mmCIF file of C-alpha atoms and ligand atoms in Angstrom:
data_model
loop_
_atom_site.group_PDB
_atom_site.id
_atom_site.type_symbol
_atom_site.label_atom_id
_atom_site.label_comp_id
_atom_site.label_asym_id
_atom_site.label_seq_id
_atom_site.Cartn_x
_atom_site.Cartn_y
_atom_site.Cartn_z
ATOM 1 C CA UNK A 99 -36.047 7.617 6.650
ATOM 2 C CA UNK A 100 -33.811 8.217 9.991
ATOM 3 C CA UNK A 101 -32.818 11.476 10.464
ATOM 4 C CA UNK A 102 -29.151 11.647 10.654
ATOM 5 C CA UNK A 103 -26.570 13.841 12.581
ATOM 6 C CA UNK A 104 -23.751 16.472 11.533
ATOM 7 C CA UNK A 105 -21.705 12.749 10.603
ATOM 8 C CA UNK A 106 -23.924 11.359 8.063
ATOM 9 C CA UNK A 107 -24.829 8.618 11.260
ATOM 10 C CA UNK A 108 -28.329 7.926 12.393
ATOM 11 C CA UNK A 109 -29.624 9.855 15.510
ATOM 12 C CA UNK A 110 -28.662 7.643 18.152
ATOM 13 C CA UNK A 111 -27.049 7.716 21.916
ATOM 14 C CA UNK A 112 -26.531 11.547 22.876
ATOM 15 C CA UNK A 113 -23.624 11.988 25.617
ATOM 16 C CA UNK A 114 -22.179 9.278 27.736
ATOM 17 C CA UNK A 115 -23.521 5.901 27.845
ATOM 18 C CA UNK A 116 -25.116 6.209 31.830
ATOM 19 C CA UNK A 117 -23.340 2.308 32.190
ATOM 20 C CA UNK A 118 -20.181 2.845 30.856
ATOM 21 C CA UNK A 119 -18.288 3.005 34.058
ATOM 22 C CA UNK A 120 -19.986 0.222 35.863
ATOM 23 C CA UNK A 121 -19.826 -1.863 32.742
ATOM 24 C CA UNK A 122 -16.151 -1.806 31.808
ATOM 25 C CA UNK A 123 -15.273 -2.374 35.028
ATOM 26 C CA UNK A 124 -16.791 -5.610 35.027
ATOM 27 C CA UNK A 125 -15.761 -6.846 32.006
ATOM 28 C CA UNK A 126 -12.576 -5.925 33.962
ATOM 29 C CA UNK A 127 -13.207 -8.208 36.921
ATOM 30 C CA UNK A 128 -14.746 -10.949 34.349
ATOM 31 C CA UNK A 129 -12.555 -11.807 31.382
ATOM 32 C CA UNK A 130 -14.028 -12.813 28.049
ATOM 33 C CA UNK A 131 -14.223 -16.430 28.201
ATOM 34 C CA UNK A 132 -16.004 -17.158 24.767
ATOM 35 C CA UNK A 133 -14.400 -19.461 22.914
ATOM 36 C CA UNK A 134 -11.867 -17.776 19.904
ATOM 37 C CA UNK A 135 -13.231 -18.815 16.734
ATOM 38 C CA UNK A 136 -11.521 -21.776 14.887
ATOM 39 C CA UNK A 137 -11.008 -19.625 12.187
ATOM 40 C CA UNK A 138 -8.849 -16.744 14.239
ATOM 41 C CA UNK A 139 -7.251 -19.542 16.027
ATOM 42 C CA UNK A 140 -5.551 -20.438 12.797
ATOM 43 C CA UNK A 141 -4.985 -17.325 11.271
ATOM 44 C CA UNK A 142 -2.787 -16.309 14.359
ATOM 45 C CA UNK A 143 -1.063 -19.477 13.793
ATOM 46 C CA UNK A 144 -0.442 -18.515 9.995
ATOM 47 C CA UNK A 145 0.379 -14.722 11.052
ATOM 48 C CA UNK A 146 3.107 -16.216 13.826
ATOM 49 C CA UNK A 147 4.532 -18.197 10.970
ATOM 50 C CA UNK A 148 4.757 -15.315 8.867
ATOM 51 C CA UNK A 149 6.170 -12.909 11.005
ATOM 52 C CA UNK A 150 8.915 -15.291 11.890
ATOM 53 C CA UNK A 151 11.004 -15.177 14.960
ATOM 54 C CA UNK A 152 12.624 -11.547 14.633
ATOM 55 C CA UNK A 153 12.138 -9.485 17.354
ATOM 56 C CA UNK A 154 10.213 -6.421 15.589
ATOM 57 C CA UNK A 155 7.582 -4.249 17.448
ATOM 58 C CA UNK A 156 4.268 -4.785 16.333
ATOM 59 C CA UNK A 157 1.717 -2.282 15.087
ATOM 60 C CA UNK A 158 -2.060 -3.447 14.700
ATOM 61 C CA UNK A 159 -4.517 -1.756 12.185
ATOM 62 C CA UNK A 160 -7.465 -2.960 14.203
ATOM 63 C CA UNK A 161 -10.456 -3.678 11.772
ATOM 64 C CA UNK A 162 -8.603 -2.050 8.981
ATOM 65 C CA UNK A 163 -11.294 -2.463 6.040
ATOM 66 C CA UNK A 164 -9.762 -2.521 2.664
ATOM 67 C CA UNK A 165 -6.135 -1.656 4.703
ATOM 68 C CA UNK A 166 -5.166 0.886 2.467
ATOM 69 C CA UNK A 167 -4.574 2.760 6.278
ATOM 70 C CA UNK A 168 -2.522 -0.589 7.092
ATOM 71 C CA UNK A 169 -0.106 0.579 4.236
ATOM 72 C CA UNK A 170 -0.028 4.113 5.100
ATOM 73 C CA UNK A 171 0.827 2.626 8.707
ATOM 74 C CA UNK A 172 3.442 0.530 7.281
ATOM 75 C CA UNK A 173 5.615 3.518 5.772
ATOM 76 C CA UNK A 174 4.585 6.122 8.739
ATOM 77 C CA UNK A 175 6.877 2.504 11.056
ATOM 78 C CA UNK A 176 8.845 1.256 8.297
ATOM 79 C CA UNK A 177 10.472 -0.452 12.030
ATOM 80 C CA UNK A 178 7.998 -2.241 12.894
ATOM 81 C CA UNK A 179 5.814 -5.338 11.605
ATOM 82 C CA UNK A 180 2.380 -3.688 10.933
ATOM 83 C CA UNK A 181 -1.144 -6.232 11.032
ATOM 84 C CA UNK A 182 -4.468 -5.039 9.943
ATOM 85 C CA UNK A 183 -6.911 -7.300 10.986
ATOM 86 C CA UNK A 184 -10.471 -7.721 9.561
ATOM 87 C CA UNK A 185 -13.241 -10.181 9.417
ATOM 88 C CA UNK A 186 -14.239 -8.950 5.935
ATOM 89 C CA UNK A 187 -13.267 -11.173 2.928
ATOM 90 C CA UNK A 188 -15.132 -8.502 0.893
ATOM 91 C CA UNK A 189 -13.106 -5.067 1.866
ATOM 92 C CA UNK A 190 -10.087 -6.724 2.341
ATOM 93 C CA UNK A 191 -10.416 -7.756 -1.345
ATOM 94 C CA UNK A 192 -10.988 -4.325 -2.570
ATOM 95 C CA UNK A 193 -7.396 -2.942 -1.466
ATOM 96 C CA UNK A 194 -3.829 -3.631 -1.608
ATOM 97 C CA UNK A 195 -4.129 -7.025 0.551
ATOM 98 C CA UNK A 196 -6.003 -9.325 -2.608
ATOM 99 C CA UNK A 197 -6.267 -13.025 -2.355
ATOM 100 C CA UNK A 198 -7.592 -15.901 -0.052
ATOM 101 C CA UNK A 199 -5.046 -16.700 2.699
ATOM 102 C CA UNK A 200 -5.605 -16.014 6.379
ATOM 103 C CA UNK A 201 -2.479 -14.068 6.232
ATOM 104 C CA UNK A 202 -1.658 -11.521 3.302
ATOM 105 C CA UNK A 203 1.003 -9.209 2.212
ATOM 106 C CA UNK A 204 1.044 -5.944 0.182
ATOM 107 C CA UNK A 205 2.732 -5.520 -3.028
ATOM 108 C CA UNK A 206 5.976 -3.400 -2.396
ATOM 109 C CA UNK A 207 5.348 -2.818 1.178
ATOM 110 C CA UNK A 208 7.083 -5.836 3.014
ATOM 111 C CA UNK A 209 6.310 -4.801 6.565
ATOM 112 C CA UNK A 210 2.903 -4.987 6.125
ATOM 113 C CA UNK A 211 0.527 -7.654 6.746
ATOM 114 C CA UNK A 212 -3.462 -7.938 6.788
ATOM 115 C CA UNK A 213 -4.824 -11.144 8.820
ATOM 116 C CA UNK A 214 -8.778 -11.905 7.982
ATOM 117 C CA UNK A 215 -10.078 -13.065 11.892
ATOM 118 C CA UNK A 216 -11.861 -11.753 14.440
ATOM 119 C CA UNK A 217 -10.758 -8.584 16.038
ATOM 120 C CA UNK A 218 -11.421 -9.646 19.789
ATOM 121 C CA UNK A 219 -10.070 -12.774 19.186
ATOM 122 C CA UNK A 220 -7.108 -11.838 17.866
ATOM 123 C CA UNK A 221 -6.809 -9.536 20.693
ATOM 124 C CA UNK A 222 -7.412 -12.122 23.190
ATOM 125 C CA UNK A 223 -4.587 -14.412 21.174
ATOM 126 C CA UNK A 224 -1.952 -11.993 21.054
ATOM 127 C CA UNK A 225 -2.088 -10.972 24.760
ATOM 128 C CA UNK A 226 -2.489 -14.422 26.274
ATOM 129 C CA UNK A 227 1.224 -14.940 24.670
ATOM 130 C CA UNK A 228 2.083 -11.933 26.524
ATOM 131 C CA UNK A 229 2.825 -9.923 23.279
ATOM 132 C CA UNK A 230 3.081 -6.230 23.306
ATOM 133 C CA UNK A 231 2.099 -3.260 21.120
ATOM 134 C CA UNK A 232 4.138 -0.412 20.088
ATOM 135 C CA UNK A 233 0.957 1.141 18.829
ATOM 136 C CA UNK A 234 -2.731 0.302 18.275
ATOM 137 C CA UNK A 235 -5.181 1.899 15.588
ATOM 138 C CA UNK A 236 -8.547 1.531 15.987
ATOM 139 C CA UNK A 237 -9.600 3.550 13.377
ATOM 140 C CA UNK A 238 -13.244 4.427 12.564
ATOM 141 C CA UNK A 239 -14.838 1.598 14.172
ATOM 142 C CA UNK A 240 -18.408 0.679 13.452
ATOM 143 C CA UNK A 241 -20.265 3.502 15.618
ATOM 144 C CA UNK A 242 -23.388 1.315 16.723
ATOM 145 C CA UNK A 243 -24.951 4.842 17.563
ATOM 146 C CA UNK A 244 -28.064 3.582 19.140
ATOM 147 C CA UNK A 245 -27.933 3.529 23.251
ATOM 148 C CA UNK A 246 -28.514 -0.613 23.331
ATOM 149 C CA UNK A 247 -25.573 -1.355 21.391
ATOM 150 C CA UNK A 248 -23.054 0.597 23.380
ATOM 151 C CA UNK A 249 -21.343 -2.963 24.256
ATOM 152 C CA UNK A 250 -20.791 -3.771 20.880
ATOM 153 C CA UNK A 251 -18.240 -0.748 20.985
ATOM 154 C CA UNK A 252 -15.264 -1.877 21.442
ATOM 155 C CA UNK A 253 -14.780 -0.518 24.843
ATOM 156 C CA UNK A 254 -18.140 -2.082 26.412
ATOM 157 C CA UNK A 255 -16.921 -5.075 24.791
ATOM 158 C CA UNK A 256 -15.893 -8.156 26.862
ATOM 159 C CA UNK A 257 -12.385 -8.178 24.787
ATOM 160 C CA UNK A 258 -11.618 -4.173 26.056
ATOM 161 C CA UNK A 259 -9.568 -5.708 28.409
ATOM 162 C CA UNK A 260 -7.648 -7.524 25.940
ATOM 163 C CA UNK A 261 -6.729 -4.157 24.358
ATOM 164 C CA UNK A 262 -5.520 -2.936 27.620
ATOM 165 C CA UNK A 263 -3.497 -5.304 28.472
ATOM 166 C CA UNK A 264 -1.806 -5.324 24.343
ATOM 167 C CA UNK A 265 -0.447 -1.692 25.687
ATOM 168 C CA UNK A 266 1.806 0.593 23.207
ATOM 169 C CA UNK A 267 0.126 3.994 22.114
ATOM 170 C CA UNK A 268 -3.623 3.776 21.281
ATOM 171 C CA UNK A 269 -5.318 5.404 18.356
ATOM 172 C CA UNK A 270 -8.973 5.765 18.134
ATOM 173 C CA UNK A 271 -10.809 7.861 15.312
ATOM 174 C CA UNK A 272 -14.143 8.460 14.634
ATOM 175 C CA UNK A 273 -16.832 10.092 13.409
ATOM 176 C CA UNK A 274 -19.638 9.751 16.305
ATOM 177 C CA UNK A 275 -18.425 12.145 19.026
ATOM 178 C CA UNK A 276 -20.206 9.762 21.433
ATOM 179 C CA UNK A 277 -17.955 7.035 20.634
ATOM 180 C CA UNK A 278 -14.375 8.886 21.006
ATOM 181 C CA UNK A 279 -15.338 9.948 24.244
ATOM 182 C CA UNK A 280 -16.880 7.571 25.801
ATOM 183 C CA UNK A 281 -12.985 5.373 24.656
ATOM 184 C CA UNK A 282 -11.669 8.305 26.649
ATOM 185 C CA UNK A 283 -13.906 8.022 29.693
ATOM 186 C CA UNK A 284 -13.414 4.138 29.686
ATOM 187 C CA UNK A 285 -9.650 4.670 29.275
ATOM 188 C CA UNK A 286 -9.767 6.847 32.123
ATOM 189 C CA UNK A 287 -12.254 4.499 34.443
ATOM 190 C CA UNK A 288 -9.783 1.356 33.326
ATOM 191 C CA UNK A 289 -6.029 3.293 33.846
ATOM 192 C CA UNK A 290 -6.583 6.310 36.516
ATOM 193 C CA UNK A 291 -3.048 6.496 36.784
ATOM 194 C CA UNK A 292 -3.292 7.717 32.765
ATOM 195 C CA UNK A 293 -5.316 11.121 34.433
ATOM 196 C CA UNK A 294 -8.345 12.286 32.163
ATOM 197 C CA UNK A 295 -8.211 11.546 28.889
ATOM 198 C CA UNK A 296 -9.931 13.269 26.318
ATOM 199 C CA UNK A 297 -11.192 13.313 22.791
ATOM 200 C CA UNK A 298 -10.364 15.730 20.810
ATOM 201 C CA UNK A 299 -11.363 17.346 17.469
ATOM 202 C CA UNK A 300 -9.423 15.876 14.522
ATOM 203 C CA UNK A 301 -8.063 17.159 10.729
ATOM 204 C CA UNK A 302 -6.405 14.119 9.113
ATOM 205 C CA UNK A 303 -3.727 15.621 6.379
ATOM 206 C CA UNK A 304 -4.242 13.441 4.470
ATOM 207 C CA UNK A 305 -6.688 11.132 5.275
ATOM 208 C CA UNK A 306 -5.336 7.644 6.254
ATOM 209 C CA UNK A 307 -8.301 5.170 5.957
ATOM 210 C CA UNK A 308 -11.183 5.060 3.070
ATOM 211 C CA UNK A 309 -13.680 5.637 5.620
ATOM 212 C CA UNK A 310 -11.468 8.855 6.556
ATOM 213 C CA UNK A 311 -11.235 9.920 3.164
ATOM 214 C CA UNK A 312 -15.402 9.693 2.662
ATOM 215 C CA UNK A 313 -15.788 11.623 5.602
ATOM 216 C CA UNK A 314 -13.364 14.596 5.124
ATOM 217 C CA UNK A 315 -14.928 15.077 1.649
ATOM 218 C CA UNK A 316 -18.006 15.181 3.179
ATOM 219 C CA UNK A 317 -17.267 17.766 5.757
ATOM 220 C CA UNK A 318 -17.894 15.244 8.684
ATOM 221 C CA UNK A 319 -16.008 16.431 11.686
ATOM 222 C CA UNK A 320 -13.923 13.657 13.306
ATOM 223 C CA UNK A 321 -12.545 12.779 16.793
ATOM 224 C CA UNK A 322 -9.865 11.424 18.378
ATOM 225 C CA UNK A 323 -8.288 9.761 21.351
ATOM 226 C CA UNK A 324 -4.716 9.043 21.930
ATOM 227 C CA UNK A 325 -3.487 7.000 24.795
ATOM 228 C CA UNK A 326 0.436 5.819 26.175
ATOM 229 C CA UNK A 327 -1.097 2.472 27.811
ATOM 230 C CA UNK A 328 2.490 1.462 28.019
ATOM 231 C CA UNK A 329 3.995 -2.057 27.891
HETATM 232 C C1 SAM B 633 -16.301 1.258 9.108
HETATM 233 S S1 SAM B 633 -15.468 0.404 9.096
HETATM 234 C C2 SAM B 633 -13.906 0.933 8.635
HETATM 235 C C3 SAM B 633 -12.684 0.398 7.965
HETATM 236 C C4 SAM B 633 -11.138 1.561 7.941
HETATM 237 N N1 SAM B 633 -11.271 1.419 9.305
HETATM 238 C C5 SAM B 633 -11.068 2.591 7.473
HETATM 239 O O1 SAM B 633 -11.179 3.736 8.332
HETATM 240 O O2 SAM B 633 -11.774 2.493 6.604
HETATM 241 C C6 SAM B 633 -15.326 -0.788 10.247
HETATM 242 C C7 SAM B 633 -14.283 -2.272 9.893
HETATM 243 O O3 SAM B 633 -14.476 -3.070 10.884
HETATM 244 C C8 SAM B 633 -14.357 -4.518 10.678
HETATM 245 N N2 SAM B 633 -15.135 -5.084 12.030
HETATM 246 C C9 SAM B 633 -16.102 -4.769 12.662
HETATM 247 N N3 SAM B 633 -16.181 -5.896 13.425
HETATM 248 C C10 SAM B 633 -14.831 -6.160 13.011
HETATM 249 C C11 SAM B 633 -14.725 -7.670 14.064
HETATM 250 N N4 SAM B 633 -15.086 -8.057 15.222
HETATM 251 N N5 SAM B 633 -13.484 -8.342 13.683
HETATM 252 C C12 SAM B 633 -12.987 -8.041 12.583
HETATM 253 N N6 SAM B 633 -13.029 -6.799 11.796
HETATM 254 C C13 SAM B 633 -14.414 -6.099 12.753
HETATM 255 C C14 SAM B 633 -15.674 -4.410 9.744
HETATM 256 O O4 SAM B 633 -15.550 -5.532 8.859
HETATM 257 C C15 SAM B 633 -15.323 -2.790 8.741
HETATM 258 O O5 SAM B 633 -14.164 -3.041 7.608
#
């Protein structure tokens, strides 16, 4: 069995990836042109219909998993439409957004939506329409702890430029310190005007999501990055 780190992750990359800045710059210079999957295009159209013409601020919970965090965020941002996005029907079905549709509502929480879609595709569609976020939560993304998988982390992904274009106050939380440190460093590379963005130790009280609750229960340390990307 692979040895585990103090965060319960398989031991993997230590320290920032040596090619991080180069990869971030390359992706910003050459925007992602891979086709957005059809199901994500349909889900996006259904989402626009569900949101309607009203101009509420938008809050995104990218990779929302079962969606408990999306509901908690909707209560924290009552003035906004809060949209959880996840590709996993299995995960969405285990939480407050049961059902089969591409866009679901949570009973009793009128401003919360969940969309079953591909996160990078949805980011690109929103950004291409010029939509801006008030806040963007990326809570416990898949860590991809191995060095060779850095480009699967969101800051190493071709869609990172769309995350930047969507703006708002972005919050990333992870139990993999390297993920948070790299995300902070990637923001510093991409947006020098922000100054040096840092990852900080984070103790949630109470935990917002299902993964967060699990990590807190096991005593795993967590890291958070918060940055105002502007509109
Ligand atoms: C580790 S879980 C965290 C879930 C939730 N944020 C939490 O903290 O409980 C990561 C989630 O990201 C979703 N995910 C990963 N890559 C995705 C992608 N490309 N598009 C949509 N969802 C994705 C997975 O399905 C999974 O539910």
